[in-house]
Amino acid sequence: MDEKYTFALRKIALLGGIDDYIAVSSRELGDALEMSQQSASKRILELLEQGLIIRDLGARKQRIKLTASGVDELKKEYNEYRRIFELTDHITLHGAIKDGMGEGQYYIDQEGYRNQFEAKLGFRPYPGTLNIQIDKEDVGKLDVIKSTSGIPIEGFTYGGRSFGDVIAYKSKIRNIECAIVVPARSHYVDIIEVICHYHLRRTLSLNTDSRIDIKVSL
Amino acid sequence: MDEKYTFALRKIALLGGIDDYIAVSSRELGDALEMSQQSASKRILELLEQGLIIRDLGARKQRIKLTASGVDELKKEYNEYRRIFELTDHITLHGAIKDGMGEGQYYIDQEGYRNQFEAKLGFRPYPGTLNIQIDKEDVGKLDVIKSTSGIPIEGFTYGGRSFGDVIAYKSKIRNIECAIVVPARSHYVDIIEVICHYHLRRTLSLNTDSRIDIKVSL
DNA sequence: ATTACTAGTAGACGAGTAA
DNA sequence: TTTACTCGTCTACTAGTAA
């Protein structure tokens, strides 16, 4: 991905083209990019060709908008900046305790996972997970965490059922060692599952909807 | 500032050249920038000429490091990304209550400020301020807040003393209307002063070092 | 007003090479 | 090995202009 394309995408995003179509003439975009109308027009065609933006070429003025892959390119660059400016050796996520539906417990209880947790994390997890709903403004941090390596936990098959690869990230809640566990191939979620040697809910006297901070090591 | 320079600065920062000198040959930088050794060498000379990096040209390998103005250029771009991805209509700052030294109260008590607070914020502040020490990982958000307009409060002279311009930003702590107040020409600080119609410490039963979140409107 | 073609040009790049 | 010069090429830009 050439830098000039992300530069253009960023300026379009700043003009509001990330949530919605915006009406921007090639001249206006040229002003934003400090280049001529002709070059801006060419840039738009290039972005279109690469599927980074989509366009609605109306009668008077074109309307453009970033595509999902255009937004992804920007996020990549954004995460580089986070790595530069935010990351020391951990990221703090803010959120609230939520009730799980027991599926976390079902997975964690599998010996195929438990043995690896013990070997790679240094503690045998209490059966069941603590579910934290991450604040909307912090969900982006999950991308940054996922862009780091983490501790890979291999999937396995047991009783005709297959359990996929997951990734664990060592974490701390009020100085208690724990880890967050996410599926290796996961979609967007705002609830994370925390495993710990202790029963965190009891140990820390947490209730549903209690506010909580978790420090994820990188 | 041409995009190609911030691109190079960013890659140097990712290699660690933001805190310390790093040993990077022009070939290595060329790899990072996806360009030839020759072009990378030229890019380094250009960055040096613009005062964006400094170099220690050793016998075997050069060592380079971003200058303060190089870091500023990166921060500008970082703040653009924050505006794109983080900002809805508010920023949440996380921090802890600290004891002030009474100087906040002295300023806020000035009628020259109080009248403007009442007119522009819609409440008459309780005498004295609540001091919040912002978490280290959130101090960068203050730059973003300062890059927005805020509510200007004009300075004045009273009793032979001059009181400078300050900027107020409407905020909320647990749904109570308040505002943070910063000097218009301020240096780096990690403690913010909060004014409110109520005595926040009493109303919310806060103690020194209590953890607190404040939502600043943009 | 728009968007976007063609043509001409400045400058960015890499190969070769010196120190 | 380094860094960084010169020089030829090629590409990314703008001006002019059409639709």
Short mmCIF file of C-alpha atoms (C1' of nucleotides) in Angstrom, two decimals:
data_model
loop_
_atom_site.label_atom_id
_atom_site.label_comp_id
_atom_site.label_asym_id
_atom_site.label_seq_id
_atom_site.Cartn_x
_atom_site.Cartn_y
_atom_site.Cartn_z
CA MET A 1 0.00 0.00 0.00
CA ASP A 2 1.59 3.17 -1.20
CA GLU A 3 1.74 5.99 1.28
CA LYS A 4 0.03 8.41 -1.10
CA TYR A 5 -3.13 6.35 -1.01
CA THR A 6 -3.41 6.24 2.77
CA PHE A 7 -2.70 9.96 2.79
CA ALA A 8 -5.67 10.56 0.50
CA LEU A 9 -7.85 8.14 2.47
CA ARG A 10 -6.97 9.94 5.70
CA LYS A 11 -7.94 13.33 4.35
CA ILE A 12 -11.20 11.92 2.99
CA ALA A 13 -11.89 10.38 6.40
CA LEU A 14 -11.23 13.74 8.07
CA LEU A 15 -13.78 15.30 5.73
CA GLY A 16 -16.30 12.78 7.08
CA GLY A 17 -16.12 10.11 4.38
CA ILE A 18 -15.77 7.29 6.84
CA ASP A 19 -19.34 7.07 8.11
CA ASP A 20 -21.19 8.43 5.14
CA TYR A 21 -20.96 9.59 1.59
CA ILE A 22 -19.57 13.10 1.34
CA ALA A 23 -19.85 15.45 -1.59
CA VAL A 24 -16.28 16.43 -2.49
CA SER A 25 -15.32 17.82 -5.86
CA SER A 26 -11.94 16.89 -7.26
CA ARG A 27 -10.95 20.51 -6.76
CA GLU A 28 -11.83 20.42 -3.05
CA LEU A 29 -9.98 17.16 -2.59
CA GLY A 30 -7.06 18.68 -4.46
CA ASP A 31 -7.02 21.54 -1.96
CA ALA A 32 -7.07 19.09 0.96
CA LEU A 33 -4.25 17.07 -0.57
CA GLU A 34 -2.36 20.16 -1.74
CA MET A 35 -2.40 19.09 -5.35
CA SER A 36 -4.16 20.10 -8.54
CA GLN A 37 -7.73 19.28 -9.46
CA GLN A 38 -6.40 17.00 -12.19
CA SER A 39 -4.21 15.00 -9.87
CA ALA A 40 -6.96 14.70 -7.28
CA SER A 41 -9.29 13.40 -9.98
CA LYS A 42 -6.67 10.81 -10.94
CA ARG A 43 -6.15 9.86 -7.30
CA ILE A 44 -9.88 9.23 -6.92
CA LEU A 45 -9.83 6.92 -9.93
CA GLU A 46 -6.89 5.03 -8.47
CA LEU A 47 -8.61 4.65 -5.09
CA LEU A 48 -11.72 3.42 -6.83
CA GLU A 49 -9.78 0.90 -8.87
CA GLN A 50 -8.21 -0.50 -5.71
CA GLY A 51 -11.57 -0.75 -4.01
CA LEU A 52 -10.58 1.66 -1.25
CA ILE A 53 -13.47 4.04 -1.87
CA ILE A 54 -16.81 3.86 -3.62
CA ARG A 55 -18.34 6.65 -5.57
CA ASP A 56 -21.78 7.88 -6.45
CA LEU A 57 -21.20 10.06 -9.51
CA GLY A 58 -24.16 12.41 -9.37
CA ALA A 59 -25.14 15.01 -11.93
CA ARG A 60 -23.40 17.98 -10.38
CA LYS A 61 -20.98 16.60 -7.80
CA GLN A 62 -19.57 13.20 -7.00
CA ARG A 63 -20.13 11.70 -3.57
CA ILE A 64 -17.49 9.38 -2.15
CA LYS A 65 -17.08 7.15 0.89
CA LEU A 66 -14.41 4.80 2.16
CA THR A 67 -15.01 1.07 1.74
CA ALA A 68 -14.35 -1.41 4.55
CA SER A 69 -10.93 -2.17 3.09
CA GLY A 70 -10.18 1.55 2.87
CA VAL A 71 -11.03 1.89 6.56
CA ASP A 72 -8.82 -1.12 7.31
CA GLU A 73 -5.85 0.53 5.65
CA LEU A 74 -6.32 3.57 7.84
CA LYS A 75 -6.67 1.43 10.94
CA LYS A 76 -3.35 -0.23 10.15
CA GLU A 77 -1.66 3.12 10.13
CA TYR A 78 -3.56 4.24 13.22
CA ASN A 79 -2.31 1.15 15.04
CA GLU A 80 1.25 2.03 14.08
CA TYR A 81 0.78 5.36 15.79
CA ARG A 82 -0.69 3.70 18.85
CA ARG A 83 2.33 1.46 19.02
CA ILE A 84 4.54 4.55 18.85
CA PHE A 85 2.74 6.78 21.31
CA GLU A 86 0.56 4.70 23.58
CA LEU A 87 2.18 1.42 24.15
CA THR A 88 4.63 1.07 26.85
CA ASP A 89 4.31 -2.57 27.82
CA HIS A 90 0.59 -2.80 28.45
CA ILE A 91 -2.81 -1.50 27.39
CA THR A 92 -5.54 -0.76 29.90
CA LEU A 93 -9.05 -1.68 28.88
CA HIS A 94 -12.02 -0.16 30.69
CA GLY A 95 -15.29 -1.98 30.88
CA ALA A 96 -18.08 -3.51 32.91
CA ILE A 97 -18.74 -7.03 34.16
CA LYS A 98 -21.38 -8.89 32.20
CA ASP A 99 -23.05 -12.24 32.70
CA GLY A 100 -21.80 -14.90 30.34
CA MET A 101 -23.99 -17.66 29.02
CA GLY A 102 -21.89 -20.51 30.31
CA GLU A 103 -20.21 -21.11 26.96
CA GLY A 104 -16.95 -19.68 28.27
CA GLN A 105 -16.96 -22.21 31.07
CA TYR A 106 -17.69 -25.02 28.62
CA TYR A 107 -14.60 -24.18 26.55
CA ILE A 108 -12.22 -23.45 29.38
CA ASP A 109 -13.14 -26.71 31.06
CA GLN A 110 -11.79 -28.69 28.11
CA GLU A 111 -8.61 -30.45 29.16
CA GLY A 112 -7.13 -29.74 25.71
CA TYR A 113 -7.13 -26.06 26.58
CA ARG A 114 -6.56 -26.30 30.33
CA ASN A 115 -3.29 -28.20 29.98
CA GLN A 116 -1.93 -25.59 27.60
CA PHE A 117 -3.07 -22.73 29.83
CA GLU A 118 -1.22 -24.27 32.73
CA ALA A 119 1.95 -24.88 30.70
CA LYS A 120 2.03 -21.54 28.90
CA LEU A 121 0.45 -19.14 31.37
CA GLY A 122 1.74 -20.61 34.60
CA PHE A 123 -1.61 -21.05 36.30
CA ARG A 124 -4.46 -23.53 36.16
CA PRO A 125 -7.58 -21.51 35.42
CA TYR A 126 -10.62 -21.58 37.65
CA PRO A 127 -13.43 -23.20 35.64
CA GLY A 128 -15.44 -20.52 33.92
CA THR A 129 -14.60 -17.09 32.58
CA LEU A 130 -15.23 -13.53 33.66
CA ASN A 131 -16.93 -11.59 30.89
CA ILE A 132 -16.05 -7.92 30.52
CA GLN A 133 -17.90 -5.67 28.13
CA ILE A 134 -15.30 -3.22 26.86
CA ASP A 135 -16.32 0.45 26.68
CA LYS A 136 -17.16 1.51 23.14
CA GLU A 137 -14.26 3.93 23.07
CA ASP A 138 -11.81 1.17 24.01
CA VAL A 139 -12.83 -1.55 21.55
CA GLY A 140 -10.29 -0.20 19.08
CA LYS A 141 -7.58 -1.16 21.52
CA LEU A 142 -8.53 -4.77 20.93
CA ASP A 143 -7.23 -4.41 17.37
CA VAL A 144 -3.93 -3.19 18.73
CA ILE A 145 -3.74 -6.12 21.14
CA LYS A 146 -4.58 -8.56 18.36
CA SER A 147 -1.86 -7.02 16.21
CA THR A 148 0.70 -8.19 18.78
CA SER A 149 1.72 -11.81 19.06
CA GLY A 150 0.14 -13.09 22.29
CA ILE A 151 0.41 -16.66 23.48
CA PRO A 152 -0.95 -19.15 20.96
CA ILE A 153 -3.08 -21.97 22.34
CA GLU A 154 -3.63 -24.74 19.82
CA GLY A 155 -7.01 -26.13 18.94
CA PHE A 156 -7.86 -29.84 19.07
CA THR A 157 -10.62 -32.29 18.42
CA TYR A 158 -12.37 -34.11 21.24
CA GLY A 159 -15.44 -36.27 21.20
CA GLY A 160 -16.03 -35.50 17.52
CA ARG A 161 -16.08 -31.77 18.20
CA SER A 162 -13.35 -29.44 17.06
CA PHE A 163 -12.05 -26.65 19.24
CA GLY A 164 -10.26 -23.89 17.34
CA ASP A 165 -6.98 -22.12 17.99
CA VAL A 166 -7.19 -19.35 20.56
CA ILE A 167 -4.76 -16.66 21.64
CA ALA A 168 -4.15 -15.72 25.27
CA TYR A 169 -2.76 -12.39 26.45
CA LYS A 170 -1.35 -12.16 29.95
CA SER A 171 -3.19 -9.53 31.94
CA LYS A 172 -3.71 -8.16 35.40
CA ILE A 173 -6.78 -7.03 37.24
CA ARG A 174 -5.85 -5.06 40.36
CA ASN A 175 -2.53 -6.92 40.43
CA ILE A 176 -4.04 -10.37 40.14
CA GLU A 177 -2.50 -12.42 37.32
CA CYS A 178 -5.01 -13.43 34.70
CA ALA A 179 -5.31 -13.66 30.94
CA ILE A 180 -7.75 -12.70 28.24
CA VAL A 181 -8.59 -15.38 25.72
CA VAL A 182 -9.78 -14.69 22.18
CA PRO A 183 -10.43 -17.03 19.25
CA ALA A 184 -7.55 -16.81 16.76
CA ARG A 185 -9.93 -16.18 13.90
CA SER A 186 -12.41 -13.89 15.50
CA HIS A 187 -14.79 -11.29 14.28
CA TYR A 188 -15.58 -8.01 15.96
CA VAL A 189 -16.61 -8.44 19.57
CA ASP A 190 -16.77 -6.07 22.50
CA ILE A 191 -16.91 -8.68 25.23
CA ILE A 192 -13.69 -10.33 26.35
CA GLU A 193 -13.30 -13.53 28.34
CA VAL A 194 -10.90 -13.48 31.24
CA ILE A 195 -9.44 -16.58 32.85
CA CYS A 196 -7.69 -16.65 36.21
CA HIS A 197 -6.54 -19.12 38.80
CA TYR A 198 -8.99 -17.51 41.22
CA HIS A 199 -12.69 -16.96 40.99
CA LEU A 200 -12.38 -13.26 40.20
CA ARG A 201 -16.00 -12.43 40.79
CA ARG A 202 -15.82 -13.72 44.33
CA THR A 203 -12.25 -12.69 45.10
CA LEU A 204 -12.81 -9.09 44.03
CA SER A 205 -16.49 -8.95 45.10
CA LEU A 206 -17.63 -8.01 41.62
CA ASN A 207 -21.25 -7.80 40.56
CA THR A 208 -22.85 -7.68 37.16
CA ASP A 209 -22.25 -4.19 35.70
CA SER A 210 -19.40 -3.40 38.12
CA ARG A 211 -16.86 -1.13 36.44
CA ILE A 212 -13.46 -2.73 36.00
CA ASP A 213 -10.03 -2.04 34.46
CA ILE A 214 -7.85 -4.77 33.01
CA LYS A 215 -4.19 -4.29 32.11
CA VAL A 216 -3.18 -6.41 29.15
CA SER A 217 0.55 -7.08 28.76
CA LEU A 218 2.07 -6.81 25.31
CA MET B 1 5.15 18.91 5.47
CA ASP B 2 5.35 16.40 2.68
CA GLU B 3 3.79 13.03 3.36
CA LYS B 4 6.97 11.17 2.43
CA TYR B 5 8.79 12.76 5.36
CA THR B 6 6.21 11.78 7.98
CA PHE B 7 6.18 8.31 6.44
CA ALA B 8 9.93 8.01 6.99
CA LEU B 9 9.66 9.51 10.48
CA ARG B 10 6.96 7.03 11.38
CA LYS B 11 9.01 4.04 10.31
CA ILE B 12 12.03 5.36 12.21
CA ALA B 13 9.82 5.80 15.28
CA LEU B 14 8.59 2.22 14.94
CA LEU B 15 12.20 1.07 14.88
CA GLY B 16 12.61 2.78 18.24
CA GLY B 17 14.10 6.10 17.15
CA ILE B 18 11.70 8.15 19.23
CA ASP B 19 13.18 7.58 22.67
CA ASP B 20 16.75 6.90 21.79
CA TYR B 21 19.34 6.80 19.06
CA ILE B 22 19.00 3.69 16.95
CA ALA B 23 21.63 2.22 14.65
CA VAL B 24 20.01 1.95 11.23
CA SER B 25 21.98 1.68 8.03
CA SER B 26 20.60 3.35 4.95
CA ARG B 27 20.03 -0.12 3.54
CA GLU B 28 17.93 -1.15 6.54
CA LEU B 29 15.92 2.05 6.38
CA GLY B 30 15.52 1.45 2.66
CA ASP B 31 14.01 -1.95 3.43
CA ALA B 32 11.64 -0.42 5.98
CA LEU B 33 10.58 2.28 3.50
CA GLU B 34 10.52 -0.13 0.56
CA MET B 35 13.07 1.85 -1.39
CA SER B 36 16.72 1.56 -2.39
CA GLN B 37 19.72 2.20 -0.15
CA GLN B 38 20.50 5.28 -2.24
CA SER B 39 17.05 6.79 -1.85
CA ALA B 40 16.98 6.05 1.87
CA SER B 41 20.34 7.76 2.24
CA LYS B 42 18.95 10.79 0.45
CA ARG B 43 15.82 10.75 2.61
CA ILE B 44 17.98 10.81 5.74
CA LEU B 45 19.85 13.85 4.45
CA GLU B 46 16.55 15.60 3.73
CA LEU B 47 15.21 14.83 7.22
CA LEU B 48 18.44 16.12 8.73
CA GLU B 49 18.26 19.32 6.70
CA GLN B 50 14.74 19.95 7.94
CA GLY B 51 15.75 19.33 11.54
CA LEU B 52 13.38 16.39 11.89
CA ILE B 53 16.08 13.95 12.94
CA ILE B 54 19.59 14.20 14.32
CA ARG B 55 22.40 11.89 13.47
CA ASP B 56 25.53 10.57 15.07
CA LEU B 57 27.61 9.43 12.13
CA GLY B 58 29.82 6.78 13.70
CA ALA B 59 32.67 4.91 12.11
CA ARG B 60 30.73 1.83 11.04
CA LYS B 61 27.06 2.69 11.27
CA GLN B 62 25.09 5.88 11.67
CA ARG B 63 22.77 6.30 14.63
CA ILE B 64 19.68 8.44 14.23
CA LYS B 65 16.93 9.77 16.47
CA LEU B 66 13.90 11.99 15.98
CA THR B 67 14.14 15.59 17.16
CA ALA B 68 11.36 17.26 19.14
CA SER B 69 9.98 18.80 15.95
CA GLY B 70 10.11 15.40 14.26
CA VAL B 71 8.05 13.96 17.10
CA ASP B 72 5.64 16.89 16.80
CA GLU B 73 5.04 16.13 13.14
CA LEU B 74 4.15 12.56 14.04
CA LYS B 75 1.86 13.71 16.84
CA LYS B 76 -0.01 15.92 14.39
CA GLU B 77 -0.73 12.94 12.22
CA TYR B 78 -1.56 10.78 15.24
CA ASN B 79 -4.10 13.38 16.35
CA GLU B 80 -5.70 13.25 12.92
CA TYR B 81 -6.21 9.53 13.41
CA ARG B 82 -7.65 10.08 16.86
CA ARG B 83 -10.10 12.53 15.39
CA ILE B 84 -11.07 9.92 12.82
CA PHE B 85 -11.36 6.87 15.05
CA GLU B 86 -11.82 7.93 18.64
CA LEU B 87 -13.90 11.02 18.69
CA THR B 88 -17.56 10.74 18.71
CA ASP B 89 -18.66 13.78 20.66
CA HIS B 90 -16.66 13.30 23.82
CA ILE B 91 -13.40 11.98 25.24
CA THR B 92 -13.27 10.13 28.53
CA LEU B 93 -10.28 10.83 30.75
CA HIS B 94 -9.36 8.39 33.49
CA GLY B 95 -7.54 9.60 36.57
CA ALA B 96 -7.36 9.99 40.30
CA ILE B 97 -8.37 12.79 42.68
CA LYS B 98 -5.45 14.83 43.97
CA ASP B 99 -5.21 17.57 46.57
CA GLY B 100 -4.80 21.00 45.06
CA MET B 101 -2.78 23.71 46.68
CA GLY B 102 -5.57 26.24 46.88
CA GLU B 103 -4.39 28.12 43.83
CA GLY B 104 -7.32 26.79 41.81
CA GLN B 105 -9.72 28.24 44.34
CA TYR B 106 -7.93 31.59 44.27
CA TYR B 107 -8.40 31.89 40.50
CA ILE B 108 -11.93 30.56 40.29
CA ASP B 109 -13.04 32.94 43.03
CA GLN B 110 -12.16 35.95 40.88
CA GLU B 111 -15.36 37.67 39.79
CA GLY B 112 -13.78 38.35 36.39
CA TYR B 113 -13.82 34.62 35.72
CA ARG B 114 -16.93 33.68 37.69
CA ASN B 115 -19.20 35.99 35.72
CA GLN B 116 -17.99 34.52 32.46
CA PHE B 117 -18.37 30.95 33.72
CA GLU B 118 -21.95 31.68 34.65
CA ALA B 119 -22.73 33.34 31.32
CA LYS B 120 -20.97 30.84 29.09
CA LEU B 121 -21.28 27.56 30.96
CA GLY B 122 -24.70 28.02 32.49
CA PHE B 123 -23.72 27.44 36.09
CA ARG B 124 -22.09 29.43 38.87
CA PRO B 125 -19.12 27.39 40.03
CA TYR B 126 -18.67 26.32 43.61
CA PRO B 127 -15.57 28.12 44.94
CA GLY B 128 -12.53 25.92 44.45
CA THR B 129 -11.61 23.27 41.95
CA LEU B 130 -11.41 19.51 41.91
CA ASN B 131 -7.96 18.35 40.82
CA ILE B 132 -7.70 15.17 38.77
CA GLN B 133 -4.38 13.61 37.94
CA ILE B 134 -4.84 12.08 34.51
CA ASP B 135 -3.45 8.57 33.97
CA LYS B 136 -0.19 8.59 32.06
CA GLU B 137 -1.74 6.73 29.15
CA ASP B 138 -4.48 9.36 28.84
CA VAL B 139 -2.43 12.57 28.93
CA GLY B 140 -2.13 12.44 25.14
CA LYS B 141 -5.90 12.93 24.98
CA LEU B 142 -5.39 16.39 26.45
CA ASP B 143 -3.64 17.39 23.22
CA VAL B 144 -6.66 16.25 21.28
CA ILE B 145 -8.99 18.20 23.56
CA LYS B 146 -6.83 21.29 23.23
CA SER B 147 -6.88 20.93 19.45
CA THR B 148 -10.65 21.54 19.57
CA SER B 149 -12.14 24.96 20.16
CA GLY B 150 -13.57 24.89 23.69
CA ILE B 151 -15.21 27.87 25.37
CA PRO B 152 -12.87 30.86 25.60
CA ILE B 153 -12.85 32.74 28.89
CA GLU B 154 -11.15 36.10 28.62
CA GLY B 155 -8.43 37.24 30.97
CA PHE B 156 -8.55 40.54 32.84
CA THR B 157 -6.60 42.70 35.24
CA TYR B 158 -7.74 43.23 38.81
CA GLY B 159 -5.97 44.87 41.69
CA GLY B 160 -2.83 45.31 39.62
CA ARG B 161 -2.66 41.60 38.88
CA SER B 162 -3.30 40.14 35.47
CA PHE B 163 -5.31 36.97 34.97
CA GLY B 164 -4.73 35.25 31.64
CA ASP B 165 -7.13 33.81 29.09
CA VAL B 166 -8.38 30.34 29.94
CA ILE B 167 -10.37 27.80 27.98
CA ALA B 168 -13.23 25.79 29.46
CA TYR B 169 -14.50 22.47 28.11
CA LYS B 170 -17.94 21.29 29.17
CA SER B 171 -17.70 17.94 30.88
CA LYS B 172 -19.62 15.45 32.93
CA ILE B 173 -18.67 13.37 35.92
CA ARG B 174 -21.24 10.63 36.51
CA ASN B 175 -23.83 12.78 34.74
CA ILE B 176 -23.15 15.90 36.77
CA GLU B 177 -22.49 18.95 34.59
CA CYS B 178 -19.05 20.42 35.13
CA ALA B 179 -16.18 21.84 33.11
CA ILE B 180 -12.44 21.52 32.93
CA VAL B 181 -10.50 24.76 32.85
CA VAL B 182 -7.04 25.13 31.31
CA PRO B 183 -4.88 28.20 30.73
CA ALA B 184 -5.00 29.21 27.05
CA ARG B 185 -1.24 29.24 26.84
CA SER B 186 -0.36 26.21 28.86
CA HIS B 187 2.54 23.88 29.00
CA TYR B 188 2.37 20.14 29.52
CA VAL B 189 0.46 19.19 32.65
CA ASP B 190 -1.15 15.97 33.80
CA ILE B 191 -3.43 17.53 36.41
CA ILE B 192 -6.67 19.11 35.30
CA GLU B 193 -8.87 21.50 37.26
CA VAL B 194 -12.60 20.83 37.28
CA ILE B 195 -15.23 23.37 38.21
CA CYS B 196 -18.83 22.57 39.02
CA HIS B 197 -21.88 24.17 40.57
CA TYR B 198 -21.70 21.55 43.31
CA HIS B 199 -18.94 20.62 45.68
CA LEU B 200 -18.01 17.48 43.76
CA ARG B 201 -15.85 16.00 46.49
CA ARG B 202 -18.72 16.07 48.94
CA THR B 203 -21.54 15.33 46.50
CA LEU B 204 -19.82 12.23 45.10
CA SER B 205 -18.07 11.26 48.36
CA LEU B 206 -14.64 11.39 46.75
CA ASN B 207 -11.40 11.06 48.66
CA THR B 208 -7.84 11.84 47.68
CA ASP B 209 -6.66 9.15 45.23
CA SER B 210 -10.21 8.00 44.42
CA ARG B 211 -10.37 6.77 40.82
CA ILE B 212 -12.60 8.87 38.61
CA ASP B 213 -13.72 9.18 34.97
CA ILE B 214 -14.56 12.51 33.36
CA LYS B 215 -16.33 12.84 30.03
CA VAL B 216 -15.20 15.94 28.15
CA SER B 217 -17.54 17.19 25.41
CA LEU B 218 -16.04 18.28 22.10
"C1'" DA C 1 -20.07 24.08 -12.61
"C1'" DT C 2 -18.31 19.54 -12.93
"C1'" DT C 3 -14.83 15.10 -14.28
"C1'" DA C 4 -11.01 13.46 -16.68
"C1'" DC C 5 -8.32 13.07 -21.00
"C1'" DT C 6 -3.60 14.14 -23.37
"C1'" DA C 7 0.84 16.07 -23.50
"C1'" DG C 8 4.85 18.06 -21.63
"C1'" DT C 9 7.87 18.51 -17.69
"C1'" DA C 10 10.04 18.47 -13.16
"C1'" DG C 11 11.69 15.59 -9.88
"C1'" DA C 12 12.04 11.19 -7.47
"C1'" DC C 13 14.19 6.99 -7.91
"C1'" DG C 14 17.79 3.38 -8.53
"C1'" DA C 15 22.21 1.75 -10.88
"C1'" DG C 16 26.85 2.44 -10.87
"C1'" DT C 17 30.44 3.79 -8.26
"C1'" DA C 18 33.69 6.62 -5.23
"C1'" DA C 19 35.46 7.31 -0.72
"C1'" DT D 1 31.27 -3.19 5.09
"C1'" DT D 2 29.53 1.73 5.34
"C1'" DT D 3 27.47 6.69 3.19
"C1'" DA D 4 26.39 9.34 -0.64
"C1'" DC D 5 27.73 11.24 -5.18
"C1'" DT D 6 26.34 11.51 -10.46
"C1'" DC D 7 23.46 10.45 -14.03
"C1'" DG D 8 19.89 8.32 -16.85
"C1'" DT D 9 15.10 6.73 -16.64
"C1'" DC D 10 10.65 6.76 -15.53
"C1'" DT D 11 6.76 8.29 -13.18
"C1'" DA D 12 3.80 11.54 -10.95
"C1'" DC D 13 2.53 15.89 -11.49
"C1'" DT D 14 0.22 20.12 -13.73
"C1'" DA D 15 -1.55 22.85 -17.74
"C1'" DG D 16 -4.58 22.91 -21.33
"C1'" DT D 17 -8.73 21.42 -22.75
"C1'" DA D 18 -12.84 18.39 -23.98
"C1'" DA D 19 -17.21 16.72 -22.64
#
